Short mmCIF file of C-alpha atoms and ligand atoms in Angstrom, two decimals:
data_model
loop_
_atom_site.label_atom_id
_atom_site.label_comp_id
_atom_site.label_asym_id
_atom_site.label_seq_id
_atom_site.Cartn_x
_atom_site.Cartn_y
_atom_site.Cartn_z
CA MET H 12 36.25 53.39 -32.68
CA HIS H 13 38.36 56.50 -32.78
CA VAL H 14 36.58 57.95 -29.74
CA PHE H 15 36.76 54.59 -27.96
CA LEU H 16 40.56 54.45 -28.47
CA LYS H 17 40.89 57.96 -27.11
CA ILE H 18 38.94 56.99 -23.99
CA VAL H 19 41.10 53.89 -23.45
CA LEU H 20 44.30 55.90 -23.90
CA PHE H 21 43.06 58.59 -21.52
CA GLY H 22 42.21 55.91 -18.96
CA LEU H 23 45.68 54.41 -19.33
CA LEU H 24 47.30 57.81 -18.88
CA ILE H 25 45.34 58.40 -15.68
CA SER H 26 46.26 55.01 -14.22
CA CYS H 27 49.98 55.49 -15.10
CA ASP H 28 49.83 58.88 -13.49
CA ASN H 29 48.29 57.43 -10.31
CA ALA H 30 51.01 54.79 -10.05
CA SER H 31 53.68 57.46 -10.05
CA ALA H 32 51.81 60.28 -8.26
CA VAL H 33 53.67 61.22 -5.10
CA ASP H 34 51.70 61.39 -1.86
CA PRO H 35 52.60 64.74 -0.24
CA ASN H 36 51.52 63.25 3.12
CA GLY H 37 54.35 60.74 3.00
CA TYR H 38 54.75 56.99 3.24
CA LEU H 39 55.12 54.35 5.91
CA ALA H 40 57.13 51.15 5.39
CA TYR H 41 57.90 48.32 7.80
CA CYS H 42 59.38 44.86 8.02
CA PRO H 43 56.93 42.16 9.18
CA CYS H 44 59.87 40.72 11.04
CA MET H 45 58.08 38.97 13.91
CA GLY H 46 56.52 35.50 13.74
CA ARG H 47 54.91 33.67 10.90
CA PHE H 48 51.79 34.40 8.92
CA GLY H 49 49.23 34.68 11.74
CA ASN H 50 51.45 37.08 13.69
CA GLN H 51 52.22 39.11 10.58
CA ALA H 52 48.51 39.39 9.71
CA ASP H 53 47.72 40.68 13.22
CA HIS H 54 50.49 43.25 12.81
CA PHE H 55 49.31 44.19 9.34
CA LEU H 56 45.90 45.31 10.62
CA GLY H 57 47.58 47.48 13.25
CA ALA H 58 49.94 48.97 10.67
CA LEU H 59 47.00 49.74 8.39
CA ALA H 60 45.15 51.53 11.20
CA PHE H 61 48.30 53.43 12.13
CA ALA H 62 49.02 54.53 8.53
CA LYS H 63 45.45 55.79 8.24
CA ALA H 64 45.65 57.66 11.56
CA ILE H 65 48.87 59.48 10.64
CA ASN H 66 47.59 59.93 7.08
CA ARG H 67 50.52 58.34 5.25
CA THR H 68 50.31 55.90 2.35
CA LEU H 69 51.04 52.39 3.61
CA ILE H 70 53.73 50.60 1.62
CA LEU H 71 52.48 47.00 1.48
CA PRO H 72 55.36 44.79 2.58
CA PRO H 73 55.85 41.30 1.21
CA TRP H 74 54.97 38.45 3.61
CA VAL H 75 58.04 36.94 5.25
CA GLU H 76 58.16 33.16 4.98
CA TYR H 77 60.55 30.58 6.31
CA ARG H 78 61.25 27.54 4.15
CA LYS H 79 62.67 24.33 5.55
CA GLY H 80 66.43 24.08 5.06
CA GLU H 81 66.87 27.71 3.98
CA ILE H 82 68.75 30.11 6.20
CA ARG H 83 67.35 33.29 4.66
CA SER H 84 63.68 34.18 4.73
CA THR H 85 61.70 34.30 1.49
CA GLN H 86 59.69 37.45 0.72
CA VAL H 87 56.35 36.77 -0.96
CA PRO H 88 54.67 39.76 -2.66
CA PHE H 89 51.68 41.05 -0.71
CA ASP H 90 49.30 40.60 -3.65
CA THR H 91 50.10 36.90 -4.03
CA TYR H 92 47.54 36.33 -1.29
CA PHE H 93 45.44 39.50 -1.08
CA GLN H 94 43.86 42.09 -3.35
CA VAL H 95 45.44 45.52 -3.25
CA GLU H 96 42.29 47.25 -4.55
CA ALA H 97 40.15 46.10 -1.62
CA LEU H 98 42.53 47.75 0.87
CA GLY H 99 42.24 50.95 -1.16
CA GLU H 100 38.60 51.16 -0.02
CA PHE H 101 39.94 51.93 3.45
CA HIS H 102 43.20 53.78 2.89
CA ARG H 103 45.94 54.66 0.41
CA VAL H 104 48.32 51.73 -0.14
CA ILE H 105 51.03 50.84 -2.65
CA LEU H 106 52.93 47.59 -3.24
CA MET H 107 56.51 47.81 -2.01
CA SER H 108 57.86 46.76 -5.42
CA ASP H 109 55.87 49.55 -7.13
CA PHE H 110 57.02 52.10 -4.61
CA MET H 111 60.68 51.11 -4.96
CA GLN H 112 60.54 51.00 -8.74
CA HIS H 113 58.53 54.12 -9.52
CA LEU H 114 58.75 56.48 -6.55
CA ALA H 115 61.79 55.73 -4.40
CA PRO H 116 64.35 57.13 -6.88
CA THR H 117 62.84 60.60 -6.43
CA VAL H 118 60.99 60.44 -3.07
CA TRP H 119 63.47 58.33 -1.14
CA PRO H 120 67.00 58.42 -2.61
CA ALA H 121 69.55 56.01 -1.12
CA SER H 122 71.29 58.79 0.83
CA LYS H 123 68.06 59.67 2.70
CA ARG H 124 67.16 56.20 4.01
CA ILE H 125 66.99 56.43 7.78
CA SER H 126 65.55 53.48 9.71
CA PHE H 127 63.13 53.99 12.60
CA CYS H 128 63.11 52.03 15.84
CA TYR H 129 61.85 52.73 19.37
CA MET H 130 65.34 52.76 20.90
CA GLU H 131 68.82 51.53 20.14
CA ARG H 132 69.03 47.87 19.12
CA LYS H 133 72.26 46.06 19.85
CA SER H 134 74.14 44.66 16.89
CA LEU H 135 74.19 40.89 16.45
CA SER H 136 77.89 40.99 15.63
CA PRO H 137 79.69 41.96 18.86
CA SER H 138 82.75 43.17 16.95
CA LYS H 139 80.70 45.88 15.25
CA VAL H 140 81.38 49.03 17.27
CA SER H 141 79.16 51.83 16.11
CA LYS H 142 77.12 54.69 17.45
CA ALA H 143 73.58 53.98 18.64
CA ASP H 144 71.72 52.40 15.72
CA CYS H 145 68.61 50.41 14.82
CA HIS H 146 70.76 47.76 13.06
CA ALA H 147 67.69 47.34 10.89
CA LYS H 148 69.32 44.74 8.67
CA ASP H 149 71.02 42.64 11.33
CA GLY H 150 70.00 38.99 11.24
CA ASN H 151 67.22 37.04 9.56
CA PRO H 152 64.62 38.08 8.37
CA PHE H 153 65.75 41.72 8.81
CA GLY H 154 68.60 41.65 6.27
CA PRO H 155 66.89 39.52 3.59
CA PHE H 156 63.72 41.62 3.87
CA TRP H 157 65.29 44.99 3.00
CA ASP H 158 67.77 43.34 0.61
CA THR H 159 64.81 42.15 -1.48
CA TYR H 160 64.44 45.77 -2.59
CA ASN H 161 68.12 46.74 -2.36
CA ILE H 162 67.45 48.99 0.61
CA SER H 163 70.21 49.97 3.03
CA PHE H 164 70.09 52.62 5.72
CA VAL H 165 72.51 55.48 6.25
CA SER H 166 71.50 56.12 9.86
CA SER H 167 68.81 55.56 12.50
CA LYS H 168 66.12 57.51 14.27
CA PHE H 169 64.71 56.55 17.68
CA TYR H 170 61.06 57.45 18.22
CA SER H 171 60.73 56.72 21.94
CA PRO H 172 58.46 57.61 23.78
CA LEU H 173 55.91 57.65 20.89
CA ASN H 174 53.82 54.52 20.33
CA PHE H 175 51.20 53.17 17.91
CA ASP H 176 48.03 53.29 19.97
CA VAL H 177 46.11 55.83 17.92
CA HIS H 178 42.76 54.89 19.46
CA HIS H 179 43.25 56.12 23.02
CA SER H 180 45.29 59.32 22.80
CA THR H 181 46.47 62.13 20.55
CA MET H 182 49.32 59.90 19.44
CA ALA H 183 48.66 60.39 15.70
CA SER H 184 49.12 64.15 15.85
CA LYS H 185 52.28 63.70 17.92
CA TRP H 186 53.76 61.57 15.12
CA GLN H 187 52.76 64.16 12.55
CA GLU H 188 54.28 67.02 14.54
CA GLN H 189 57.51 65.21 15.26
CA PHE H 190 57.96 63.67 11.81
CA PRO H 191 56.36 65.94 9.17
CA ALA H 192 56.17 64.44 5.68
CA ALA H 193 58.12 67.31 4.13
CA GLU H 194 61.14 66.38 6.22
CA TRP H 195 60.49 62.65 6.52
CA PRO H 196 58.81 61.52 3.27
CA VAL H 197 59.22 57.84 4.24
CA ILE H 198 59.21 56.36 7.72
CA PRO H 199 60.65 52.83 7.48
CA PHE H 200 60.09 50.89 10.69
CA THR H 201 62.48 48.12 11.74
CA GLY H 202 59.46 46.09 12.90
CA ALA H 203 55.70 46.45 12.56
CA PRO H 204 54.16 49.67 13.93
CA ALA H 205 51.51 47.63 15.72
CA SER H 206 50.86 45.45 18.72
CA PHE H 207 50.43 41.69 18.96
CA PRO H 208 47.84 40.38 19.30
CA VAL H 209 45.88 42.83 17.15
CA GLN H 210 44.17 45.62 19.12
CA SER H 211 40.45 44.92 19.42
CA GLU H 212 39.66 48.23 17.66
CA ASN H 213 41.55 47.04 14.57
CA ARG H 214 40.04 43.54 14.19
CA ASP H 215 37.28 44.74 11.92
CA LEU H 216 39.80 46.05 9.36
CA HIS H 217 40.03 42.42 8.29
CA ARG H 218 37.08 43.18 6.00
CA TYR H 219 39.54 44.87 3.62
CA LEU H 220 41.78 41.78 3.44
CA ARG H 221 40.23 39.91 0.54
CA TRP H 222 41.81 36.84 -1.01
CA SER H 223 43.51 37.31 -4.37
CA ASN H 224 41.70 35.91 -7.40
CA THR H 225 44.14 32.99 -7.48
CA TYR H 226 43.36 31.89 -3.92
CA GLU H 227 39.66 32.64 -4.29
CA GLU H 228 39.58 30.35 -7.34
CA MET H 229 41.65 27.56 -5.70
CA LYS H 230 39.31 27.66 -2.69
CA ARG H 231 36.20 27.52 -4.85
CA ALA H 232 37.57 24.62 -6.92
CA PHE H 233 38.50 22.61 -3.81
CA ILE H 234 35.11 23.06 -2.16
CA LYS H 235 33.27 22.27 -5.40
CA ASN H 236 35.37 19.34 -6.60
CA LYS H 237 36.75 17.69 -3.45
CA LEU H 238 34.05 18.04 -0.81
CA PRO H 239 30.69 16.30 -0.98
CA ARG H 240 27.70 18.56 -1.63
CA GLY H 241 26.25 20.07 1.52
CA ALA H 242 27.41 21.83 4.65
CA PHE H 243 30.90 21.29 6.05
CA ILE H 244 32.75 22.12 9.26
CA GLY H 245 36.25 23.57 8.94
CA ILE H 246 38.58 22.72 11.81
CA HIS H 247 42.06 23.95 12.67
CA LEU H 248 44.36 21.63 14.60
CA ARG H 249 47.60 23.06 15.94
CA SER H 250 49.78 20.39 17.53
CA GLY H 251 53.34 20.62 16.14
CA ILE H 252 56.30 20.47 18.50
CA ASP H 253 56.69 24.28 18.58
CA TRP H 254 53.10 24.50 19.73
CA VAL H 255 53.42 21.82 22.39
CA ARG H 256 56.38 23.75 23.82
CA ALA H 257 54.52 27.08 23.61
CA CYS H 258 51.54 25.61 25.48
CA GLU H 259 53.79 24.95 28.47
CA HIS H 260 53.57 28.72 29.10
CA VAL H 261 49.86 28.41 29.83
CA ARG H 262 50.71 27.56 33.43
CA ASP H 263 52.19 30.96 34.19
CA SER H 264 50.20 33.24 31.89
CA GLN H 265 46.84 34.97 31.87
CA GLN H 266 46.90 35.22 28.07
CA LEU H 267 48.96 33.56 25.34
CA PHE H 268 49.29 34.74 21.70
CA ALA H 269 45.76 35.17 20.29
CA SER H 270 43.86 34.04 23.40
CA PRO H 271 42.10 37.41 23.94
CA GLN H 272 39.91 36.41 20.99
CA CYS H 273 37.98 34.06 23.25
CA LEU H 274 38.98 35.13 26.78
CA GLY H 275 38.54 38.87 26.13
CA TYR H 276 41.38 41.40 26.24
CA ASN H 277 41.00 41.77 30.01
CA ASN H 278 40.11 38.13 30.68
CA GLU H 279 36.50 39.24 31.01
CA ARG H 280 35.38 35.94 29.44
CA GLY H 281 37.64 33.61 31.41
CA SER H 282 41.21 32.73 32.26
CA LEU H 283 43.67 30.61 30.33
CA TYR H 284 43.74 26.79 30.75
CA PHE H 285 45.72 24.04 29.08
CA GLU H 286 43.03 22.44 26.86
CA LEU H 287 42.40 25.80 25.21
CA CYS H 288 45.93 25.58 23.82
CA LEU H 289 46.25 21.84 23.33
CA PRO H 290 42.90 20.03 23.31
CA SER H 291 42.96 16.24 23.59
CA LYS H 292 41.89 14.03 20.68
CA GLU H 293 38.89 12.88 22.72
CA LEU H 294 37.78 16.45 23.30
CA ILE H 295 38.16 17.29 19.59
CA ILE H 296 36.03 14.32 18.52
CA ARG H 297 33.45 15.02 21.21
CA GLN H 298 33.12 18.68 20.19
CA ILE H 299 32.77 17.87 16.46
CA LYS H 300 30.09 15.24 17.16
CA ARG H 301 28.22 17.68 19.35
CA LEU H 302 28.28 20.34 16.61
CA ILE H 303 27.11 17.89 13.92
CA LYS H 304 24.18 16.90 16.15
CA SER H 305 23.26 20.46 16.97
CA VAL H 306 23.31 21.51 13.28
CA LYS H 307 21.12 18.51 12.48
CA GLN H 308 18.57 19.78 15.00
CA SER H 309 18.74 23.48 14.20
CA ASN H 310 19.12 23.17 10.44
CA PRO H 311 17.77 19.76 9.31
CA LYS H 312 17.70 20.83 5.65
CA ASN H 313 21.43 21.57 5.59
CA GLU H 314 23.07 18.82 7.65
CA ILE H 315 26.85 18.53 7.97
CA ARG H 316 28.20 16.24 5.25
CA SER H 317 31.94 16.65 5.70
CA ILE H 318 34.80 17.96 7.79
CA PHE H 319 37.70 19.92 6.31
CA VAL H 320 40.83 19.58 8.43
CA ALA H 321 43.66 22.11 8.38
CA ALA H 322 46.62 21.21 10.57
CA ASP H 323 50.29 22.00 11.03
CA ALA H 324 51.20 18.46 12.14
CA ASN H 325 48.56 15.78 12.76
CA HIS H 326 45.32 15.91 10.75
CA MET H 327 43.79 13.04 12.81
CA LEU H 328 42.30 11.66 9.60
CA SER H 329 41.95 8.04 10.67
CA GLU H 330 40.64 8.88 14.16
CA LEU H 331 38.08 11.31 12.73
CA ASN H 332 37.01 8.95 9.93
CA THR H 333 36.47 6.15 12.40
CA ALA H 334 34.58 8.36 14.85
CA LEU H 335 32.32 9.98 12.24
CA SER H 336 31.65 7.17 9.77
CA ARG H 337 28.41 6.20 11.53
CA MET H 338 27.18 9.77 11.19
CA ASN H 339 27.75 9.63 7.43
CA VAL H 340 30.25 12.46 7.53
CA THR H 341 33.50 12.27 5.53
CA VAL H 342 36.83 13.85 6.44
CA HIS H 343 39.09 15.79 4.01
CA LYS H 344 42.35 17.72 3.81
CA LEU H 345 44.52 19.31 1.15
CA ASN H 346 46.99 17.01 -0.59
CA ASN H 347 49.81 19.49 -0.10
CA ASP H 348 50.84 21.84 2.66
CA VAL H 349 49.40 25.17 1.43
CA PRO H 350 48.69 27.25 4.55
CA HIS H 351 46.90 30.11 2.79
CA LEU H 352 44.58 27.77 0.94
CA ASP H 353 43.80 26.08 4.26
CA LEU H 354 42.93 29.53 5.64
CA ALA H 355 40.77 30.50 2.67
CA ILE H 356 38.76 27.24 2.89
CA LEU H 357 38.34 27.54 6.68
CA GLY H 358 37.07 31.07 6.10
CA SER H 359 34.28 29.76 3.88
CA SER H 360 33.13 26.70 5.82
CA ASN H 361 29.59 26.62 7.21
CA HIS H 362 30.98 26.24 10.74
CA PHE H 363 34.50 26.63 12.10
CA ILE H 364 36.22 25.30 15.18
CA GLY H 365 39.63 26.84 15.82
CA ASN H 366 42.34 27.08 18.43
CA CYS H 367 41.77 30.16 20.59
CA VAL H 368 45.49 30.60 21.31
CA SER H 369 46.66 30.40 17.70
CA SER H 370 46.94 33.51 15.55
CA PHE H 371 46.47 31.26 12.50
CA SER H 372 43.00 30.40 13.84
CA ALA H 373 42.49 34.08 14.72
CA PHE H 374 42.87 35.02 11.07
CA VAL H 375 39.99 32.69 10.17
CA LYS H 376 37.84 33.87 13.07
CA ARG H 377 38.19 37.53 12.00
CA GLU H 378 37.39 36.75 8.37
CA ARG H 379 34.29 34.86 9.45
CA ASP H 380 33.22 37.58 11.88
CA VAL H 381 33.21 40.20 9.14
CA LYS H 382 31.26 37.78 6.90
CA GLY H 383 28.81 36.96 9.69
CA LEU H 384 29.71 33.24 9.79
CA PRO H 385 29.74 31.22 13.04
CA SER H 386 32.97 30.18 14.78
CA TYR H 387 33.83 28.21 17.94
CA PHE H 388 36.99 27.28 19.82
CA TRP H 389 38.28 23.95 21.09
CA ALA H 390 37.51 23.47 24.77
CA TYR H 391 35.75 26.81 25.02
CA PRO H 392 33.81 27.47 27.11
CA LYS H 393 35.53 25.25 29.66
CA GLU H 394 33.74 21.96 30.13
CA LYS H 395 32.48 21.56 33.65
CA GLU H 396 33.29 18.29 35.36
CA ARG H 397 29.65 17.20 35.27
CA GLN H 398 29.23 17.91 31.54
CA HIS H 399 32.49 16.11 30.97
CA VAL H 400 31.15 12.90 32.51
CA ARG H 401 27.85 13.16 30.61
CA ALA H 402 29.66 13.71 27.31
CA HIS H 403 31.84 10.67 27.96
CA GLU H 404 28.76 8.56 28.39
CA GLU H 405 27.41 9.83 25.07
CA LEU H 406 30.51 8.70 23.13
O1 GFB S 13 50.55 31.58 11.58
P1 GFB S 13 51.26 31.51 12.86
O2 GFB S 13 51.90 32.75 13.31
O3 GFB S 13 50.22 30.98 13.91
O4 GFB S 13 52.40 30.42 12.75
P2 GFB S 13 50.30 30.56 15.47
C1 GFB S 13 52.11 29.09 12.58
C2 GFB S 13 52.54 28.63 11.19
O5 GFB S 13 52.43 27.18 11.18
C3 GFB S 13 51.63 29.10 10.06
C4 GFB S 13 51.85 26.74 9.97
O6 GFB S 13 51.96 30.36 9.54
C5 GFB S 13 51.76 27.97 9.06
O7 GFB S 13 52.93 28.08 8.32
N1 GFB S 13 50.49 26.25 10.25
C6 GFB S 13 49.78 26.34 11.39
C7 GFB S 13 49.74 25.64 9.34
N2 GFB S 13 48.57 25.79 11.23
C8 GFB S 13 48.51 25.34 9.96
C9 GFB S 13 47.50 24.68 9.20
O8 GFB S 13 46.39 24.40 9.64
N3 GFB S 13 47.82 24.39 7.90
C10 GFB S 13 49.04 24.68 7.37
N4 GFB S 13 49.25 24.35 6.09
N5 GFB S 13 50.00 25.29 8.06
C11 GFB S 13 52.63 30.77 16.70
C12 GFB S 13 53.65 31.69 16.11
O9 GFB S 13 51.81 30.24 15.69
O10 GFB S 13 53.32 29.69 17.27
C13 GFB S 13 54.48 32.24 17.23
O11 GFB S 13 53.07 32.74 15.41
C14 GFB S 13 55.19 31.09 17.91
O12 GFB S 13 55.38 33.19 16.75
C15 GFB S 13 54.18 30.04 18.32
O13 GFB S 13 56.14 30.54 17.02
C16 GFB S 13 54.83 28.77 18.86
O14 GFB S 13 49.89 31.68 16.34
O15 GFB S 13 49.53 29.30 15.56
#
């Protein structure tokens, strides 16, 4: 018992020490200030790759969320949704709250907080006359984000012409030469040090994004208790008014948001078309029926028994129930709007059909790719006129 206690105490000492051990290679912080979850997740993978390349510990930012009726963003701790330990398999990381509580007082005192941006950013308040600055806390979510940890900046640093593409140049060593850790122990970026959509080289880092125990358990309970036994298809429907407006840009673009995930980063697998962004209800039903039939043929022992629908606006429950009742397939959704639980369930379905343009769908596709699970996109590949007519006859 005595020896056992000693071992436990020693273990505790080591873990306390690790929490407060300073990384001599420095730290990287950033505000996930662009877009909602899907965009932020794309950026996160880029930031993780960048932190690894310049050999700095990545400070895990909270996720920035926007609640209806609230003017300031809400910051949700990183580990609410994802395990910190799993990321540690790839690179050194620390929760922002831990860093601010245990390390910032010595590593990053208030008088040394200098924000980083590519070039001068204009202030949102025109009356504010100041020298060139990042204005890192101007506006929402910028101000609320740094305020969450009582961070203010005393000045700014512009890093132009450096960039974050560490895969195609000697960019990482340029960052290290220009901003050595001894002089710059923390580099806090005004926005994410990453591109959107995620660079193809960084997609695979998704394997280190593992759901927190809470979400893992909620997902398991839903699949076990709410869905009938047997295989299910997860589908993502994106049709809210913001999306309808965004899809108008299809006309004059080669790519939109996450579309490289199906079209290829250089359009090597096709060019953009409207249905890829906003598929019709008929197309959605047709594609689901086709998948159910094909699974029945290829895997008769594990037929599709249900559909799980995740949607931002219209879940099409009645249309889908009517269309699929003869096939003995039931249709389900969450009772409440819980986007991350939707994502976790979609990530575990036997088959997944997502929206190629949406970064919310892209999150699911990446998770499934690293797990080796099959995914498809609405209206992809493009239906040829002839197939279209034949499919109509089948309905
Ligand atoms: O995740 P996200 O960046 O994906 O933003 P897109 C869409 C947000 O809508 C999600 C909600 O973060 C969710 O809050 N949402 C979308 C959903 N689909 C679902 C769903 O199936 N279930 C639930 N519960 N919520 C882009 C934005 O969205 O849309 C761009 O990122 C821009 O910045 C554009 O605003 C119009 O890539 O789909």
